[in-house]
PDB file of C-alpha atoms in Angstrom:
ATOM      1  CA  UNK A  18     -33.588  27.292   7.640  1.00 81.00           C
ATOM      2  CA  UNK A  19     -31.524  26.788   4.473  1.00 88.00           C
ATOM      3  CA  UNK A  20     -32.271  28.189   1.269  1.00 95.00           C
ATOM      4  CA  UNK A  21     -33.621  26.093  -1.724  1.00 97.00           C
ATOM      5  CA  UNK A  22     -32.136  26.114  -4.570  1.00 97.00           C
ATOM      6  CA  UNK A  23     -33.902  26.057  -8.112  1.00 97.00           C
ATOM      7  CA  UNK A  24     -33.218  22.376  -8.734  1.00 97.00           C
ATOM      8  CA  UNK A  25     -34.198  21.240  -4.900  1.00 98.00           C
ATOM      9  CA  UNK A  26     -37.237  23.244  -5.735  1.00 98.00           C
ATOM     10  CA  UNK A  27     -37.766  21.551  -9.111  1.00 98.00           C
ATOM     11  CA  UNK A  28     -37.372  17.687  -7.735  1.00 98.00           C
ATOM     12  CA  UNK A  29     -38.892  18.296  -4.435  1.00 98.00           C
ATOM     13  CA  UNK A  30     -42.001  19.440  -5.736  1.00 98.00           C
ATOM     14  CA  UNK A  31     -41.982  16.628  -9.138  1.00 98.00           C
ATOM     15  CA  UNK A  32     -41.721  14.431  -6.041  1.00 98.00           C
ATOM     16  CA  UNK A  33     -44.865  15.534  -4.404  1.00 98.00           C
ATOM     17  CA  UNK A  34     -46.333  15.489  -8.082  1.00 98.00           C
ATOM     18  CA  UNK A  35     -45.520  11.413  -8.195  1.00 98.00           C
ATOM     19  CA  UNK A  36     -47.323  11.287  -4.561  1.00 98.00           C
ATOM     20  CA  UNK A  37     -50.572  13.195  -6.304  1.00 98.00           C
ATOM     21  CA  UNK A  38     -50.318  11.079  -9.305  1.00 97.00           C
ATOM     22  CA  UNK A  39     -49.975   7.717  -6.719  1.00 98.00           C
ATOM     23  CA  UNK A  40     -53.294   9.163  -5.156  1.00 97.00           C
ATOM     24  CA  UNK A  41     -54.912   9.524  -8.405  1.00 96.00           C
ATOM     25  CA  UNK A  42     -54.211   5.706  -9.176  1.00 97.00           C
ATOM     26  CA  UNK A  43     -55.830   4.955  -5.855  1.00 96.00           C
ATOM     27  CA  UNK A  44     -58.991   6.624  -6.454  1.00 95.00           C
ATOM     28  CA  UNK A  45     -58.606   9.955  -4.988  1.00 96.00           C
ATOM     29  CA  UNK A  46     -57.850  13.684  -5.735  1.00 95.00           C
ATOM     30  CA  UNK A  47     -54.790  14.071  -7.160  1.00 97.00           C
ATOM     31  CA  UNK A  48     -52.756  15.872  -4.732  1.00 97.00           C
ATOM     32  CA  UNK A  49     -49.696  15.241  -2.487  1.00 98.00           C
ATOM     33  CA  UNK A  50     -47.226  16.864  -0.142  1.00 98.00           C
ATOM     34  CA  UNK A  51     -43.831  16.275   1.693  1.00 98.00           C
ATOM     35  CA  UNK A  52     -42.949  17.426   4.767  1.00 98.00           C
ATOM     36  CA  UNK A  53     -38.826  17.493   4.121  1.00 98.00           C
ATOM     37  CA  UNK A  54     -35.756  18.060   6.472  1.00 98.00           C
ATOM     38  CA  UNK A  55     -34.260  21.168   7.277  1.00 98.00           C
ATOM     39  CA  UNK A  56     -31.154  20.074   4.923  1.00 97.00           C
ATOM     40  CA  UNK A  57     -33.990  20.611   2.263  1.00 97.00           C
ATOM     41  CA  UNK A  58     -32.991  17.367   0.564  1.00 97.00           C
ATOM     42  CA  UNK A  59     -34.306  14.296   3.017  1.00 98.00           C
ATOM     43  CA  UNK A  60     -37.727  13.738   2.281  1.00 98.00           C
ATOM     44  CA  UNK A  61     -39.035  12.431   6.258  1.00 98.00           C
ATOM     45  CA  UNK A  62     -42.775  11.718   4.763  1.00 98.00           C
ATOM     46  CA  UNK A  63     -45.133  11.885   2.105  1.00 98.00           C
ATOM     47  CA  UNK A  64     -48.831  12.261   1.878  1.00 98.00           C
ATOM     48  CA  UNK A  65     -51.045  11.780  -0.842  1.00 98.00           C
ATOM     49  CA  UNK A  66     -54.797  13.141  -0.723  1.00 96.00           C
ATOM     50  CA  UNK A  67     -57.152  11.058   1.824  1.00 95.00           C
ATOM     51  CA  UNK A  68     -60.611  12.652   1.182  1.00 93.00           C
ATOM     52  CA  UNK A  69     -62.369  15.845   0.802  1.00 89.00           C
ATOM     53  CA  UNK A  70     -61.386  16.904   4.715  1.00 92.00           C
ATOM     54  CA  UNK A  71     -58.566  14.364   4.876  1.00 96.00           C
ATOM     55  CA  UNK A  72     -56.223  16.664   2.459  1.00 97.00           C
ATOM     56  CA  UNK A  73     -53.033  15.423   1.936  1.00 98.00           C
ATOM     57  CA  UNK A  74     -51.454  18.695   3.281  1.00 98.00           C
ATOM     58  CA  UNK A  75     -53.086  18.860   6.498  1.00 98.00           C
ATOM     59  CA  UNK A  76     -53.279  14.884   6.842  1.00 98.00           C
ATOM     60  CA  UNK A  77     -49.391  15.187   6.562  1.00 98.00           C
ATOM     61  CA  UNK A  78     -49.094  18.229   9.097  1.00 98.00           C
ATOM     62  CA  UNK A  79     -50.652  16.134  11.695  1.00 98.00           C
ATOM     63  CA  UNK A  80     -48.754  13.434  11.557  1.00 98.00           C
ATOM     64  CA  UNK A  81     -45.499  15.395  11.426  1.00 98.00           C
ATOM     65  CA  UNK A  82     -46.650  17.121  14.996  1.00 98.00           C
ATOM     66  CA  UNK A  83     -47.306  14.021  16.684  1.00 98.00           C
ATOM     67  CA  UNK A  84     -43.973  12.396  15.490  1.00 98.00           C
ATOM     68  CA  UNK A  85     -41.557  15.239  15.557  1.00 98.00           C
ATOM     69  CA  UNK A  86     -40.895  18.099  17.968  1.00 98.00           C
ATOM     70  CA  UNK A  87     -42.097  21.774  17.320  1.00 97.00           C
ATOM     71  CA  UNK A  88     -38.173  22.943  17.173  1.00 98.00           C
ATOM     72  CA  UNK A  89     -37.441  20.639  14.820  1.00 98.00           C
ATOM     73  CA  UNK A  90     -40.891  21.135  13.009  1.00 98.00           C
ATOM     74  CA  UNK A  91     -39.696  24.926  12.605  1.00 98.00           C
ATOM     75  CA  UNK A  92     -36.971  24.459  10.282  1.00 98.00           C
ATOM     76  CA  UNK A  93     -38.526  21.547   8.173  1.00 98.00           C
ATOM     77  CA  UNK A  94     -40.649  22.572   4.594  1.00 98.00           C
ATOM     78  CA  UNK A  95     -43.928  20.676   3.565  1.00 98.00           C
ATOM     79  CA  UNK A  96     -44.016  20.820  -0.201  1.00 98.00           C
ATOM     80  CA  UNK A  97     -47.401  20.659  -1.758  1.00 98.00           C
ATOM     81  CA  UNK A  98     -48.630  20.676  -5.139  1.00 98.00           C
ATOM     82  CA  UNK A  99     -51.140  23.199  -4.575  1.00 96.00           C
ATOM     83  CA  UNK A 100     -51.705  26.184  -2.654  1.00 97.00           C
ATOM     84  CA  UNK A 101     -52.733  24.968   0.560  1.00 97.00           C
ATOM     85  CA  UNK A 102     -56.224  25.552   1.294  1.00 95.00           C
ATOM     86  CA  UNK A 103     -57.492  27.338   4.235  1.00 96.00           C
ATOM     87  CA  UNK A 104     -57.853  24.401   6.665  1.00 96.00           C
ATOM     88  CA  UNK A 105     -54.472  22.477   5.633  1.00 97.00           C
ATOM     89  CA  UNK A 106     -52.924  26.149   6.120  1.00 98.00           C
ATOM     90  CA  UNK A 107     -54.364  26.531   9.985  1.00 98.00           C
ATOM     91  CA  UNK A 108     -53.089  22.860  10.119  1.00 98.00           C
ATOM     92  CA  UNK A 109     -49.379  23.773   8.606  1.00 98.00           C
ATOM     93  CA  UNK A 110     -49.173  26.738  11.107  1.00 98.00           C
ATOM     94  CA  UNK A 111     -50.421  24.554  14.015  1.00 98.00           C
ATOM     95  CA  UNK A 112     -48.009  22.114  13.462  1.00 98.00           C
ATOM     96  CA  UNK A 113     -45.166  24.799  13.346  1.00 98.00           C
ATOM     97  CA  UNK A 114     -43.603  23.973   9.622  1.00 98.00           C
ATOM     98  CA  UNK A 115     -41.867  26.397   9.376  1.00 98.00           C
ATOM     99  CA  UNK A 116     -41.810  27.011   5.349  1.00 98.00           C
ATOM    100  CA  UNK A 117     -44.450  25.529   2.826  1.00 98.00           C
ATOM    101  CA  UNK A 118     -43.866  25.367  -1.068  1.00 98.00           C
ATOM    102  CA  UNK A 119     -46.110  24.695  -3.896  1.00 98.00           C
ATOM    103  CA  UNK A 120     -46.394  24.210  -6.978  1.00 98.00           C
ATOM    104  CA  UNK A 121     -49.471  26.152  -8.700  1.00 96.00           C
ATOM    105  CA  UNK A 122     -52.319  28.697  -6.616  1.00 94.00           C
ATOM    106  CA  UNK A 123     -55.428  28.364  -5.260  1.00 89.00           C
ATOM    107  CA  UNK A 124     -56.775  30.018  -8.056  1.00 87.00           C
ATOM    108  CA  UNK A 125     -55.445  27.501 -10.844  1.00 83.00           C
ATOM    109  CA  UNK A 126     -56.570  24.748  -9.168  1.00 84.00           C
ATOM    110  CA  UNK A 127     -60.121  26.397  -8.791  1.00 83.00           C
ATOM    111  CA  UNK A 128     -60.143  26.787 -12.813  1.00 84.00           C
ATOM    112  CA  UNK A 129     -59.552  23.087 -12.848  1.00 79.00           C
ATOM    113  CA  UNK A 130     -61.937  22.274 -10.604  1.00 83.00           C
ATOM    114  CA  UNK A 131     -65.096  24.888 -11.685  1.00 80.00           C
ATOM    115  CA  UNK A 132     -67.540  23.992  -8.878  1.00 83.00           C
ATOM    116  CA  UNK A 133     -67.141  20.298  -8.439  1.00 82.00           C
ATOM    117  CA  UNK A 134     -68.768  19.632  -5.297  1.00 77.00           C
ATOM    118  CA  UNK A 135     -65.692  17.375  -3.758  1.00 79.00           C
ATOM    119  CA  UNK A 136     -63.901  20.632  -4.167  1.00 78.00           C
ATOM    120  CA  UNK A 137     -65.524  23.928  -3.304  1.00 79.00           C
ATOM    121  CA  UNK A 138     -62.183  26.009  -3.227  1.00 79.00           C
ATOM    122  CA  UNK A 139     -62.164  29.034  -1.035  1.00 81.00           C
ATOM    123  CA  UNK A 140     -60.840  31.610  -2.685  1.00 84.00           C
ATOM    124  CA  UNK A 141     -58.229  32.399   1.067  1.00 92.00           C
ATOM    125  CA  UNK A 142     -54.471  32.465   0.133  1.00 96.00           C
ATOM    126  CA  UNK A 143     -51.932  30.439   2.567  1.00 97.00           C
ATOM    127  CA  UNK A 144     -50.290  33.394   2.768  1.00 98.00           C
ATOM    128  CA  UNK A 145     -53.149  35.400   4.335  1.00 97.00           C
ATOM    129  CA  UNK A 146     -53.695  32.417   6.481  1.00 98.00           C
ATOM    130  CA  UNK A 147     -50.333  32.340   7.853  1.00 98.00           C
ATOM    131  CA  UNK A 148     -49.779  36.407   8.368  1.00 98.00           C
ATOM    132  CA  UNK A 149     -52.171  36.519  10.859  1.00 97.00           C
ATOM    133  CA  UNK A 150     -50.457  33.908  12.777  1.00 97.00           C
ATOM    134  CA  UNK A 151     -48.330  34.724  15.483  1.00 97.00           C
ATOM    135  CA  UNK A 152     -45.149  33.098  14.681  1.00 95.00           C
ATOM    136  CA  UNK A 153     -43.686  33.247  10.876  1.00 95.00           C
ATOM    137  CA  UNK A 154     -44.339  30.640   7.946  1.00 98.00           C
ATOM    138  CA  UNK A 155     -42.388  31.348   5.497  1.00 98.00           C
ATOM    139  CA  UNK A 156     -44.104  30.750   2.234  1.00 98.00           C
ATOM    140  CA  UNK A 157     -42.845  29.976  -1.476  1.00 98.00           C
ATOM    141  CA  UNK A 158     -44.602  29.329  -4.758  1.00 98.00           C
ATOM    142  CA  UNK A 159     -46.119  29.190  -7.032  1.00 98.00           C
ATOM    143  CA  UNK A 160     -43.683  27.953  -9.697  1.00 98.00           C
ATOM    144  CA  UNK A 161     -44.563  29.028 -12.417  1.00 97.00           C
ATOM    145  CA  UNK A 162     -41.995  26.629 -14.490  1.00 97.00           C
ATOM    146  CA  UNK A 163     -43.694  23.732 -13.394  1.00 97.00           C
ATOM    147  CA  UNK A 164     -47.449  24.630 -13.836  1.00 95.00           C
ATOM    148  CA  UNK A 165     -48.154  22.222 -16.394  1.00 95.00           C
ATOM    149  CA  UNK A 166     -46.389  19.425 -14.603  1.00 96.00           C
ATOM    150  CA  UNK A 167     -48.226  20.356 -11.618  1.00 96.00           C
ATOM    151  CA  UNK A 168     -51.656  20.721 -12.893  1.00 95.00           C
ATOM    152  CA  UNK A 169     -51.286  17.806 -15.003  1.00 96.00           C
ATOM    153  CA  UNK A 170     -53.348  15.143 -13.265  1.00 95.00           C
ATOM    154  CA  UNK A 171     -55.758  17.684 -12.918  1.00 93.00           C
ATOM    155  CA  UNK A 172     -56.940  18.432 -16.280  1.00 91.00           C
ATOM    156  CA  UNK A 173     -59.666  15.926 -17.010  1.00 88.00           C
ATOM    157  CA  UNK A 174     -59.994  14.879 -13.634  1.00 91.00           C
ATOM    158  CA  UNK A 175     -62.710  17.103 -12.135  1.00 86.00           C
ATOM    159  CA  UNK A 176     -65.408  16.755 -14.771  1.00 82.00           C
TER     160      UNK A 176
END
């Protein structure tokens, strides 16, 4: 899997921002993901959020196992603009992705979000998720650069 470099990092995950801010417009939570090519530049789908168990993360994970083989799958990155939450993680390592980024933690997004009943955040890093896995995810983020970018649509959103 090729390495990402600080500005693929920087547009890849302003892209996934745009998808969050697209599902804001439409009337949902304001997240988004990619799942992108192993060259780390060809975005091959994006995801906004569907519903509370409809994430964007795990909605895009599903769709990338049913359309692309687990090989291929291994050396691809979803990009997320949040930490991926327990169930889009188990999704993400079903799927076989084989690297995940995002853009702010679990626990920013849960002092956006307070206890907002569309979003009862469990406090269960990806990373914790994914180590008890059997086969590697490799995991990056948060970037802290891009936290108010990221968080953005956020603030305001959830009260």
């Amino acid at each position: 899997m090729q390495a990402l470099s600080p500005d693929q990092i920087a547009r890849l995950l302003r892209r996934a921002n745009t998808v969050a801010e697209r599902a804001m417009a439409m009337g949902r939570h304001p997240f988004g993901a990619l799942l992108v090519a192993p060259d780390g530049d060809t975005v091959l789908a994006e995801q906004g959020n569907i519903d509370t168990v409809n994430h964007a993360e795990s909605t895009l994970a599903r769709t990338a196992a049913a359309n692309y083989p687990g090989a291929y799958l291994a050396q691809c990155t979803l990009v997320t603009t949040f930490e991926p939450c327990a169930m889009c993680a188990g999704t993400i390592y079903w799927a076989g992705i084989g690297r995940v980024l995002y853009g702010a933690d679990e626990t920013a997004l849960r002092a956006l979000t307070g206890d907002h009943p569309a979003n009862p955040t469990l406090a269960l890093p990806c990373r914790t998720v994914f180590a008890n896995g059997q086969r590697p995810t490799d995991v990056l983020g948060p970037v802290p650069a891009l936290a108010d970018e990221i968080t953005a649509p956020h603030r305001g959103f959830w009260r």
